[in-house]
Coordinates of N, CA and C in Angstrom, one line a residue:
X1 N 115.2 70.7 -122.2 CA 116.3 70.6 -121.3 C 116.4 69.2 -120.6
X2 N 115.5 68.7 -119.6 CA 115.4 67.9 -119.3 C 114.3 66.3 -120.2
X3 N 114.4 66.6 -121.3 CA 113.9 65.8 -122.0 C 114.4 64.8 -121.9
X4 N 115.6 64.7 -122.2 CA 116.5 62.8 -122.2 C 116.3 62.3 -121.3
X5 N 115.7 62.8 -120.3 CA 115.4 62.2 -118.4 C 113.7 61.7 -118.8
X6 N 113.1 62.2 -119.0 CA 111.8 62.2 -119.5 C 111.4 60.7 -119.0
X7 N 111.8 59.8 -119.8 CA 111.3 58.3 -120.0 C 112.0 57.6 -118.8
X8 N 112.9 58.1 -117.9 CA 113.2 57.4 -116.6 C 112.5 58.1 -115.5
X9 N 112.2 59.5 -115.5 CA 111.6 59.9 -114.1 C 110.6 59.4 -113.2
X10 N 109.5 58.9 -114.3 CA 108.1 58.2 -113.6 C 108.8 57.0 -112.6
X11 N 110.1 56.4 -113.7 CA 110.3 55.1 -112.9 C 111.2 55.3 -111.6
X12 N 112.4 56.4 -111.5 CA 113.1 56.4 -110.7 C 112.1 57.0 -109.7
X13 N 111.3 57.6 -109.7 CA 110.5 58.4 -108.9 C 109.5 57.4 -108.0
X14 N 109.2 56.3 -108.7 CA 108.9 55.4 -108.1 C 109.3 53.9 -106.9
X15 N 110.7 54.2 -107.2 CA 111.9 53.7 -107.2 C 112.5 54.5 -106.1
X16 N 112.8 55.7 -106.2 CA 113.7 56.1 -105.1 C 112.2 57.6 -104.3
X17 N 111.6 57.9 -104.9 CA 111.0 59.1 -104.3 C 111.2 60.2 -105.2
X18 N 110.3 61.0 -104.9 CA 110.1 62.4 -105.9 C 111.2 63.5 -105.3
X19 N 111.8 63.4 -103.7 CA 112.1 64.3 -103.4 C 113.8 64.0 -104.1
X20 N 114.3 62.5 -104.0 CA 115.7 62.1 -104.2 C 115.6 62.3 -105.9
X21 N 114.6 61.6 -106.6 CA 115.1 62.0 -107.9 C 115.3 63.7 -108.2
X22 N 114.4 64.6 -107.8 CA 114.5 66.0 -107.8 C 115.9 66.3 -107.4
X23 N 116.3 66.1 -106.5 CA 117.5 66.4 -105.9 C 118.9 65.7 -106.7
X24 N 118.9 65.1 -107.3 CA 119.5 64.3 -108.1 C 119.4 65.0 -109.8
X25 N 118.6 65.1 -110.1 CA 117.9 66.1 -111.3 C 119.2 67.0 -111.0
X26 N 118.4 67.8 -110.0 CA 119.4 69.2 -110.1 C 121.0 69.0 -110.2
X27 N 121.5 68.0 -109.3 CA 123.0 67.7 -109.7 C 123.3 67.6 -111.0
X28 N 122.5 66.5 -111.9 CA 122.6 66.2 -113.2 C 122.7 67.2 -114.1
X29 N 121.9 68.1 -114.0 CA 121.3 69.0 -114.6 C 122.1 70.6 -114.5
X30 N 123.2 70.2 -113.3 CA 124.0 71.1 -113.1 C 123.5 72.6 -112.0
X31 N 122.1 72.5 -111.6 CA 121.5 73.3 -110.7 C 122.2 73.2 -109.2
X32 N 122.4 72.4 -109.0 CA 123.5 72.4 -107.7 C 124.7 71.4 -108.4
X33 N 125.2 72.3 -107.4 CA 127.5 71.8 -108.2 C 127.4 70.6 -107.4
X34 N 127.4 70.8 -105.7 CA 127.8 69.9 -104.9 C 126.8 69.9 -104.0
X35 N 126.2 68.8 -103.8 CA 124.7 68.2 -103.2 C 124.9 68.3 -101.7
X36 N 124.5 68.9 -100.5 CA 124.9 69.0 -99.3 C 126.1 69.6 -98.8
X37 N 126.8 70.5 -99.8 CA 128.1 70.9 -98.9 C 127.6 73.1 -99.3
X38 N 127.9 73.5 -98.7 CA 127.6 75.2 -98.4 C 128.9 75.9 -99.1
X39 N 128.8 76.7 -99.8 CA 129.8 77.5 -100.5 C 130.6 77.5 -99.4
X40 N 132.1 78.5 -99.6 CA 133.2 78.7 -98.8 C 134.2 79.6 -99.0
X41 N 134.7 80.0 -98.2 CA 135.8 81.3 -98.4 C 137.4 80.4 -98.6
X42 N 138.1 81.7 -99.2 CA 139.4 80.6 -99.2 C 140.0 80.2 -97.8
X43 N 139.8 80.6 -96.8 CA 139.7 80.3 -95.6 C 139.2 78.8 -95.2
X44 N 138.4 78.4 -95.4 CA 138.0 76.9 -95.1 C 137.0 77.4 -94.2
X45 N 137.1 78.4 -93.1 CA 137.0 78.5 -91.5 C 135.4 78.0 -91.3
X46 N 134.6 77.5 -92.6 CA 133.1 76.8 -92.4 C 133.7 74.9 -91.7
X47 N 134.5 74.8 -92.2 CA 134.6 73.4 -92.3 C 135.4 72.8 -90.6
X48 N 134.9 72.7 -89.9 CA 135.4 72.9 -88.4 C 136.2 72.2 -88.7
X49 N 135.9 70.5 -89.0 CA 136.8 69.2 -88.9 C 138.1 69.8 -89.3
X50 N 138.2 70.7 -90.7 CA 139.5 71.1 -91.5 C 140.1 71.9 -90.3
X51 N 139.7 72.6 -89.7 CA 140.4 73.7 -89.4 C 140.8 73.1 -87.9
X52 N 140.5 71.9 -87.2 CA 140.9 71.1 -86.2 C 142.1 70.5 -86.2
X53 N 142.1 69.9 -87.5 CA 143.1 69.4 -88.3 C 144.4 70.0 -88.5
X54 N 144.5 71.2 -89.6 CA 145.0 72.0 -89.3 C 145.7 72.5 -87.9
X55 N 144.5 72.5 -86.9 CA 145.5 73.2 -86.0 C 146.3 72.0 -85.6
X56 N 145.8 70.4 -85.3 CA 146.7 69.8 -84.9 C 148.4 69.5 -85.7
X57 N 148.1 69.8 -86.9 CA 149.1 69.9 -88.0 C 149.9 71.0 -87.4
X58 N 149.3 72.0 -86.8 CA 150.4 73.0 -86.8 C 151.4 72.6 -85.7
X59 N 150.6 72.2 -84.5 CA 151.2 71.9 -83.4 C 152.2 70.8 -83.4
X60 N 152.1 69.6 -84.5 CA 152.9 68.8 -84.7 C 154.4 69.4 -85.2
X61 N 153.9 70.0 -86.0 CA 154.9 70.7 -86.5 C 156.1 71.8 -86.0
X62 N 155.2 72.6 -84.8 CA 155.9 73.4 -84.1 C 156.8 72.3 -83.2
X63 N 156.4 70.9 -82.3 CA 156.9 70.1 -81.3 C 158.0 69.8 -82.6
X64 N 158.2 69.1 -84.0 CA 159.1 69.1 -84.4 C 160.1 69.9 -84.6
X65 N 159.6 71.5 -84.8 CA 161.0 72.4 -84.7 C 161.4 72.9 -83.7
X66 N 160.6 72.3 -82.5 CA 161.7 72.5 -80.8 C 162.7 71.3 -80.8
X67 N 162.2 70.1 -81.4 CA 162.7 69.3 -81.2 C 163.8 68.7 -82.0
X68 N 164.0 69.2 -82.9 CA 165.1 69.3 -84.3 C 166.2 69.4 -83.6
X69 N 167.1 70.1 -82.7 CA 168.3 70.3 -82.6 C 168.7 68.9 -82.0
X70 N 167.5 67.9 -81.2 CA 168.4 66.5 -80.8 C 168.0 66.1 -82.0
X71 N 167.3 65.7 -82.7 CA 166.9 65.0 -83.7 C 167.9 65.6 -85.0
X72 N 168.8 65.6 -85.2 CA 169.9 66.6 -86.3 C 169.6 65.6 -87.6
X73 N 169.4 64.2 -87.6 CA 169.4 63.4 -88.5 C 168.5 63.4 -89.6
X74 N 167.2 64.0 -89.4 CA 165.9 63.9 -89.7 C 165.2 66.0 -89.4
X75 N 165.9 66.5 -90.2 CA 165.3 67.9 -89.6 C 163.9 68.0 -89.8
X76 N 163.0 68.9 -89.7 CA 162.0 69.4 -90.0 C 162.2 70.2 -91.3
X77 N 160.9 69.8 -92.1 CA 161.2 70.1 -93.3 C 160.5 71.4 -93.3

């Protein structure tokens, strides 16, 4: 499985550390999908920053459709 790595490990391991090539391995190697991020629902609701965002999105959006009737030129999409 990991044979084609074989003849770089000693060196990267030397080079970067046993714990980063390991951790690197597993990406490559397909053992972890995404290096530091935690599964998720379709919800997002792990990811605070997103769901901050979001709310400010929403709120943008509501001030736009109070604000649409002077604005007639440019409605809210």
């Amino acid at each position: 499985e990991n044979h084609q790595y074989d003849h770089y490990i000693t060196g990267l391991q030397q080079l970067y550390g046993e714990k980063t090539v390991d951790e690197a391995m597993a990406v490559v190697t397909a053992k972890t999908v995404f290096y530091g991020l935690s599964h998720s629902d379709l919800t997002l609701s792990q990811f605070t920053t997103h769901q901050k965002l979001l709310t400010a999105y929403h709120k943008v959006r509501a001030a736009e459709r109070l604000s649409w009737p002077l604005n007639k030129i440019n409605p809210p999409v």
